[in-house]
């Protein structure tokens, strides 16, 4: 055989070897979990703005919900230091529970939650703007547990997906866990697939090796035997609800921000059902992160400031807003930066009993 032919054969063999599945060998599970933890740790302290569009249905007569395929628009701001403080402000329009469909953005429902050490604050308004049609709940003590975005599916890159325990921790403590023997590709990116049965439900997660080991897809399922909130007392088995909860997060795109890969768009499909009563909720959400800053100086920015003392943190805290103080929900009214009791006398917060737990 001529030498040129021999060289060609060896070249083809080398190409085949480099292109075979062995080139995509799967790392050990411990290494994948370490990389996933590193990805989550990199995003824990942040400020972001976002928007979403959801097509949603619900049948929950006990809480007055009964609608089909209604469109809900949301835009908001999230802040967290990754430890003990969150700020979540959101406006909802389109279909709004209690108001019906076709609510314009100018009349959007508003909600704000701030949880920080020695502060729990929420403001829920029926209509944005200068109308005092909301109620503020205000207390200067904290309940147990860290502050998370556990119910915000489009904030899954922070590691919480409907539970107050981070996904990587749930995986490390799984009853059973394995890595599929062959990697898969999503949108051309190489992904390693982890399947796990945990106390918080079942997960399948596609870790994207080309985007910092952030998930390119997540599938989750939770039943009545699974935990939701480890910091709360779980009901005994005979009193657990029969709810079944599934979620799929897909069509994820990434952006490199401050040197860190972060999911910025995607689709979330959630379905919760209570078969015995035929109750359910169903959501198909498309989300987009519109801005994101990692590791901001929260102290300088006053990210979690008390709006009663610094109203700039709540643009919807308007004059004559009703306020309920402390554990006993003592009635008060907010006017011109001050709280007043039912008789109209100004309250000094130092004299108001806001019990510490």
PDB file of N, CA and C in Angstrom, residues 292-355:
ATOM      1  N   UNK A 292     -29.695  42.122  34.805  1.00  0.00           N
ATOM      2  CA  UNK A 292     -29.182  41.325  35.922  1.00  0.00           C
ATOM      3  C   UNK A 292     -27.826  41.867  36.345  1.00  0.00           C
ATOM      4  N   UNK A 293     -27.684  42.100  37.651  1.00  0.00           N
ATOM      5  CA  UNK A 293     -26.409  42.477  38.246  1.00  0.00           C
ATOM      6  C   UNK A 293     -26.067  41.450  39.310  1.00  0.00           C
ATOM      7  N   UNK A 294     -24.898  40.870  39.219  1.00  0.00           N
ATOM      8  CA  UNK A 294     -24.452  39.886  40.202  1.00  0.00           C
ATOM      9  C   UNK A 294     -23.590  40.556  41.263  1.00  0.00           C
ATOM     10  N   UNK A 295     -23.749  40.087  42.488  1.00  0.00           N
ATOM     11  CA  UNK A 295     -22.957  40.555  43.632  1.00  0.00           C
ATOM     12  C   UNK A 295     -22.959  42.076  43.777  1.00  0.00           C
ATOM     13  N   UNK A 296     -24.141  42.693  43.768  1.00  0.00           N
ATOM     14  CA  UNK A 296     -24.201  44.147  43.967  1.00  0.00           C
ATOM     15  C   UNK A 296     -23.896  44.501  45.420  1.00  0.00           C
ATOM     16  N   UNK A 297     -23.635  45.769  45.652  1.00  0.00           N
ATOM     17  CA  UNK A 297     -23.418  46.255  47.016  1.00  0.00           C
ATOM     18  C   UNK A 297     -24.794  46.570  47.609  1.00  0.00           C
ATOM     19  N   UNK A 298     -25.423  45.556  48.177  1.00  0.00           N
ATOM     20  CA  UNK A 298     -26.788  45.724  48.694  1.00  0.00           C
ATOM     21  C   UNK A 298     -26.865  46.762  49.800  1.00  0.00           C
ATOM     22  N   UNK A 299     -25.817  46.846  50.601  1.00  0.00           N
ATOM     23  CA  UNK A 299     -25.852  47.795  51.722  1.00  0.00           C
ATOM     24  C   UNK A 299     -25.883  49.226  51.203  1.00  0.00           C
ATOM     25  N   UNK A 300     -25.023  49.526  50.246  1.00  0.00           N
ATOM     26  CA  UNK A 300     -24.997  50.875  49.686  1.00  0.00           C
ATOM     27  C   UNK A 300     -26.284  51.180  48.939  1.00  0.00           C
ATOM     28  N   UNK A 301     -26.795  50.186  48.218  1.00  0.00           N
ATOM     29  CA  UNK A 301     -28.011  50.382  47.431  1.00  0.00           C
ATOM     30  C   UNK A 301     -29.277  50.349  48.276  1.00  0.00           C
ATOM     31  N   UNK A 302     -29.156  49.946  49.542  1.00  0.00           N
ATOM     32  CA  UNK A 302     -30.313  49.825  50.427  1.00  0.00           C
ATOM     33  C   UNK A 302     -31.366  48.915  49.807  1.00  0.00           C
ATOM     34  N   UNK A 303     -30.910  47.747  49.339  1.00  0.00           N
ATOM     35  CA  UNK A 303     -31.786  46.828  48.597  1.00  0.00           C
ATOM     36  C   UNK A 303     -32.967  46.344  49.414  1.00  0.00           C
ATOM     37  N   UNK A 304     -32.796  46.240  50.732  1.00  0.00           N
ATOM     38  CA  UNK A 304     -33.852  45.650  51.569  1.00  0.00           C
ATOM     39  C   UNK A 304     -34.290  46.633  52.661  1.00  0.00           C
ATOM     40  N   UNK A 305     -34.257  47.902  52.336  1.00  0.00           N
ATOM     41  CA  UNK A 305     -34.619  48.934  53.315  1.00  0.00           C
ATOM     42  C   UNK A 305     -36.093  48.841  53.693  1.00  0.00           C
ATOM     43  N   UNK A 306     -36.394  49.285  54.886  1.00  0.00           N
ATOM     44  CA  UNK A 306     -37.760  49.304  55.417  1.00  0.00           C
ATOM     45  C   UNK A 306     -38.536  50.446  54.763  1.00  0.00           C
ATOM     46  N   UNK A 307     -39.578  50.166  53.955  1.00  0.00           N
ATOM     47  CA  UNK A 307     -40.316  51.246  53.283  1.00  0.00           C
ATOM     48  C   UNK A 307     -41.040  52.202  54.218  1.00  0.00           C
ATOM     49  N   UNK A 308     -41.378  51.735  55.415  1.00  0.00           N
ATOM     50  CA  UNK A 308     -42.020  52.649  56.355  1.00  0.00           C
ATOM     51  C   UNK A 308     -41.041  53.759  56.738  1.00  0.00           C
ATOM     52  N   UNK A 309     -39.762  53.427  56.788  1.00  0.00           N
ATOM     53  CA  UNK A 309     -38.737  54.416  57.132  1.00  0.00           C
ATOM     54  C   UNK A 309     -38.113  55.054  55.885  1.00  0.00           C
ATOM     55  N   UNK A 310     -38.121  54.319  54.777  1.00  0.00           N
ATOM     56  CA  UNK A 310     -37.558  54.822  53.522  1.00  0.00           C
ATOM     57  C   UNK A 310     -38.514  54.447  52.391  1.00  0.00           C
ATOM     58  N   UNK A 311     -39.504  55.294  52.100  1.00  0.00           N
ATOM     59  CA  UNK A 311     -40.562  54.961  51.139  1.00  0.00           C
ATOM     60  C   UNK A 311     -40.087  54.729  49.717  1.00  0.00           C
ATOM     61  N   UNK A 312     -38.839  55.060  49.403  1.00  0.00           N
ATOM     62  CA  UNK A 312     -38.361  54.850  48.038  1.00  0.00           C
ATOM     63  C   UNK A 312     -38.349  53.371  47.672  1.00  0.00           C
ATOM     64  N   UNK A 313     -38.347  52.510  48.678  1.00  0.00           N
ATOM     65  CA  UNK A 313     -38.355  51.073  48.409  1.00  0.00           C
ATOM     66  C   UNK A 313     -39.700  50.541  47.971  1.00  0.00           C
ATOM     67  N   UNK A 314     -40.762  51.337  48.125  1.00  0.00           N
ATOM     68  CA  UNK A 314     -42.108  50.901  47.732  1.00  0.00           C
ATOM     69  C   UNK A 314     -42.838  52.063  47.066  1.00  0.00           C
ATOM     70  N   UNK A 315     -42.801  52.135  45.736  1.00  0.00           N
ATOM     71  CA  UNK A 315     -43.432  53.259  45.047  1.00  0.00           C
ATOM     72  C   UNK A 315     -44.948  53.274  45.163  1.00  0.00           C
ATOM     73  N   UNK A 316     -45.543  52.176  45.621  1.00  0.00           N
ATOM     74  CA  UNK A 316     -46.998  52.108  45.745  1.00  0.00           C
ATOM     75  C   UNK A 316     -47.477  52.300  47.183  1.00  0.00           C
ATOM     76  N   UNK A 317     -46.565  52.693  48.065  1.00  0.00           N
ATOM     77  CA  UNK A 317     -46.963  53.035  49.435  1.00  0.00           C
ATOM     78  C   UNK A 317     -47.469  54.470  49.429  1.00  0.00           C
ATOM     79  N   UNK A 318     -48.784  54.625  49.304  1.00  0.00           N
ATOM     80  CA  UNK A 318     -49.374  55.948  49.118  1.00  0.00           C
ATOM     81  C   UNK A 318     -50.134  56.362  50.384  1.00  0.00           C
ATOM     82  N   UNK A 319     -50.453  57.646  50.447  1.00  0.00           N
ATOM     83  CA  UNK A 319     -51.192  58.159  51.602  1.00  0.00           C
ATOM     84  C   UNK A 319     -52.513  57.435  51.783  1.00  0.00           C
ATOM     85  N   UNK A 320     -52.843  57.202  53.065  1.00  0.00           N
ATOM     86  CA  UNK A 320     -54.083  56.542  53.493  1.00  0.00           C
ATOM     87  C   UNK A 320     -54.091  55.033  53.228  1.00  0.00           C
ATOM     88  N   UNK A 321     -52.917  54.462  52.978  1.00  0.00           N
ATOM     89  CA  UNK A 321     -52.823  53.002  52.880  1.00  0.00           C
ATOM     90  C   UNK A 321     -53.048  52.383  54.257  1.00  0.00           C
ATOM     91  N   UNK A 322     -53.854  51.328  54.299  1.00  0.00           N
ATOM     92  CA  UNK A 322     -54.068  50.602  55.548  1.00  0.00           C
ATOM     93  C   UNK A 322     -52.841  49.767  55.870  1.00  0.00           C
ATOM     94  N   UNK A 323     -52.473  49.761  57.155  1.00  0.00           N
ATOM     95  CA  UNK A 323     -51.316  49.003  57.626  1.00  0.00           C
ATOM     96  C   UNK A 323     -51.750  48.131  58.792  1.00  0.00           C
ATOM     97  N   UNK A 324     -51.242  46.908  58.807  1.00  0.00           N
ATOM     98  CA  UNK A 324     -51.497  46.006  59.928  1.00  0.00           C
ATOM     99  C   UNK A 324     -50.160  45.670  60.566  1.00  0.00           C
ATOM    100  N   UNK A 325     -50.025  45.999  61.854  1.00  0.00           N
ATOM    101  CA  UNK A 325     -48.754  45.930  62.549  1.00  0.00           C
ATOM    102  C   UNK A 325     -48.619  44.668  63.383  1.00  0.00           C
ATOM    103  N   UNK A 326     -47.460  44.013  63.221  1.00  0.00           N
ATOM    104  CA  UNK A 326     -47.087  42.942  64.127  1.00  0.00           C
ATOM    105  C   UNK A 326     -47.945  41.705  64.068  1.00  0.00           C
ATOM    106  N   UNK A 327     -47.695  40.846  65.030  1.00  0.00           N
ATOM    107  CA  UNK A 327     -48.380  39.550  65.085  1.00  0.00           C
ATOM    108  C   UNK A 327     -49.875  39.703  65.257  1.00  0.00           C
ATOM    109  N   UNK A 328     -50.299  40.721  65.984  1.00  0.00           N
ATOM    110  CA  UNK A 328     -51.725  40.912  66.265  1.00  0.00           C
ATOM    111  C   UNK A 328     -52.434  41.778  65.230  1.00  0.00           C
ATOM    112  N   UNK A 329     -51.706  42.179  64.179  1.00  0.00           N
ATOM    113  CA  UNK A 329     -52.287  42.975  63.088  1.00  0.00           C
ATOM    114  C   UNK A 329     -52.962  44.244  63.605  1.00  0.00           C
ATOM    115  N   UNK A 330     -52.257  44.960  64.468  1.00  0.00           N
ATOM    116  CA  UNK A 330     -52.770  46.221  65.003  1.00  0.00           C
ATOM    117  C   UNK A 330     -53.050  47.191  63.849  1.00  0.00           C
ATOM    118  N   UNK A 331     -54.283  47.736  63.742  1.00  0.00           N
ATOM    119  CA  UNK A 331     -54.615  48.604  62.614  1.00  0.00           C
ATOM    120  C   UNK A 331     -53.935  49.960  62.696  1.00  0.00           C
ATOM    121  N   UNK A 332     -53.485  50.442  61.555  1.00  0.00           N
ATOM    122  CA  UNK A 332     -52.873  51.760  61.457  1.00  0.00           C
ATOM    123  C   UNK A 332     -53.073  52.265  60.032  1.00  0.00           C
ATOM    124  N   UNK A 333     -52.718  53.521  59.807  1.00  0.00           N
ATOM    125  CA  UNK A 333     -52.823  54.135  58.487  1.00  0.00           C
ATOM    126  C   UNK A 333     -51.541  54.885  58.187  1.00  0.00           C
ATOM    127  N   UNK A 334     -51.091  54.786  56.951  1.00  0.00           N
ATOM    128  CA  UNK A 334     -49.869  55.466  56.526  1.00  0.00           C
ATOM    129  C   UNK A 334     -50.237  56.803  55.896  1.00  0.00           C
ATOM    130  N   UNK A 335     -49.633  57.892  56.412  1.00  0.00           N
ATOM    131  CA  UNK A 335     -49.847  59.212  55.834  1.00  0.00           C
ATOM    132  C   UNK A 335     -48.555  60.023  55.913  1.00  0.00           C
ATOM    133  N   UNK A 336     -48.100  60.493  54.756  1.00  0.00           N
ATOM    134  CA  UNK A 336     -46.971  61.428  54.683  1.00  0.00           C
ATOM    135  C   UNK A 336     -45.762  60.929  55.473  1.00  0.00           C
ATOM    136  N   UNK A 337     -45.439  59.660  55.281  1.00  0.00           N
ATOM    137  CA  UNK A 337     -44.251  59.099  55.913  1.00  0.00           C
ATOM    138  C   UNK A 337     -44.408  58.748  57.372  1.00  0.00           C
ATOM    139  N   UNK A 338     -45.642  58.770  57.883  1.00  0.00           N
ATOM    140  CA  UNK A 338     -45.891  58.453  59.290  1.00  0.00           C
ATOM    141  C   UNK A 338     -47.024  57.432  59.402  1.00  0.00           C
ATOM    142  N   UNK A 339     -47.028  56.693  60.500  1.00  0.00           N
ATOM    143  CA  UNK A 339     -48.126  55.794  60.818  1.00  0.00           C
ATOM    144  C   UNK A 339     -49.027  56.446  61.857  1.00  0.00           C
ATOM    145  N   UNK A 340     -50.329  56.288  61.669  1.00  0.00           N
ATOM    146  CA  UNK A 340     -51.313  56.864  62.592  1.00  0.00           C
ATOM    147  C   UNK A 340     -52.262  55.767  63.056  1.00  0.00           C
ATOM    148  N   UNK A 341     -52.669  55.838  64.326  1.00  0.00           N
ATOM    149  CA  UNK A 341     -53.600  54.842  64.842  1.00  0.00           C
ATOM    150  C   UNK A 341     -55.021  55.178  64.384  1.00  0.00           C
ATOM    151  N   UNK A 342     -56.003  54.392  64.845  1.00  0.00           N
ATOM    152  CA  UNK A 342     -57.381  54.566  64.386  1.00  0.00           C
ATOM    153  C   UNK A 342     -57.979  55.898  64.820  1.00  0.00           C
ATOM    154  N   UNK A 343     -57.401  56.490  65.844  1.00  0.00           N
ATOM    155  CA  UNK A 343     -57.892  57.802  66.307  1.00  0.00           C
ATOM    156  C   UNK A 343     -57.198  58.963  65.606  1.00  0.00           C
ATOM    157  N   UNK A 344     -56.267  58.639  64.719  1.00  0.00           N
ATOM    158  CA  UNK A 344     -55.559  59.674  63.982  1.00  0.00           C
ATOM    159  C   UNK A 344     -54.285  60.152  64.627  1.00  0.00           C
ATOM    160  N   UNK A 345     -53.909  59.576  65.781  1.00  0.00           N
ATOM    161  CA  UNK A 345     -52.691  60.000  66.463  1.00  0.00           C
ATOM    162  C   UNK A 345     -51.469  59.329  65.826  1.00  0.00           C
ATOM    163  N   UNK A 346     -50.390  60.084  65.715  1.00  0.00           N
ATOM    164  CA  UNK A 346     -49.166  59.543  65.127  1.00  0.00           C
ATOM    165  C   UNK A 346     -48.565  58.476  66.039  1.00  0.00           C
ATOM    166  N   UNK A 347     -48.138  57.385  65.426  1.00  0.00           N
ATOM    167  CA  UNK A 347     -47.522  56.296  66.166  1.00  0.00           C
ATOM    168  C   UNK A 347     -46.009  56.408  66.080  1.00  0.00           C
ATOM    169  N   UNK A 348     -45.383  56.277  67.217  1.00  0.00           N
ATOM    170  CA  UNK A 348     -43.924  56.163  67.255  1.00  0.00           C
ATOM    171  C   UNK A 348     -43.600  54.678  67.213  1.00  0.00           C
ATOM    172  N   UNK A 349     -42.893  54.268  66.160  1.00  0.00           N
ATOM    173  CA  UNK A 349     -42.602  52.837  66.000  1.00  0.00           C
ATOM    174  C   UNK A 349     -41.841  52.280  67.184  1.00  0.00           C
ATOM    175  N   UNK A 350     -41.102  53.135  67.885  1.00  0.00           N
ATOM    176  CA  UNK A 350     -40.384  52.635  69.054  1.00  0.00           C
ATOM    177  C   UNK A 350     -41.344  52.210  70.148  1.00  0.00           C
ATOM    178  N   UNK A 351     -42.562  52.759  70.130  1.00  0.00           N
ATOM    179  CA  UNK A 351     -43.542  52.447  71.174  1.00  0.00           C
ATOM    180  C   UNK A 351     -44.538  51.372  70.739  1.00  0.00           C
ATOM    181  N   UNK A 352     -44.503  51.010  69.458  1.00  0.00           N
ATOM    182  CA  UNK A 352     -45.435  50.005  68.955  1.00  0.00           C
ATOM    183  C   UNK A 352     -44.890  48.621  69.259  1.00  0.00           C
ATOM    184  N   UNK A 353     -45.715  47.786  69.838  1.00  0.00           N
ATOM    185  CA  UNK A 353     -45.288  46.429  70.172  1.00  0.00           C
ATOM    186  C   UNK A 353     -45.298  45.570  68.918  1.00  0.00           C
ATOM    187  N   UNK A 354     -44.095  45.185  68.478  1.00  0.00           N
ATOM    188  CA  UNK A 354     -43.945  44.290  67.335  1.00  0.00           C
ATOM    189  C   UNK A 354     -43.150  43.083  67.837  1.00  0.00           C
ATOM    190  N   UNK A 355     -43.830  42.082  68.372  1.00  0.00           N
ATOM    191  CA  UNK A 355     -43.163  41.015  69.109  1.00  0.00           C
ATOM    192  C   UNK A 355     -42.126  40.262  68.292  1.00  0.00           C
TER     193      UNK A 355
END
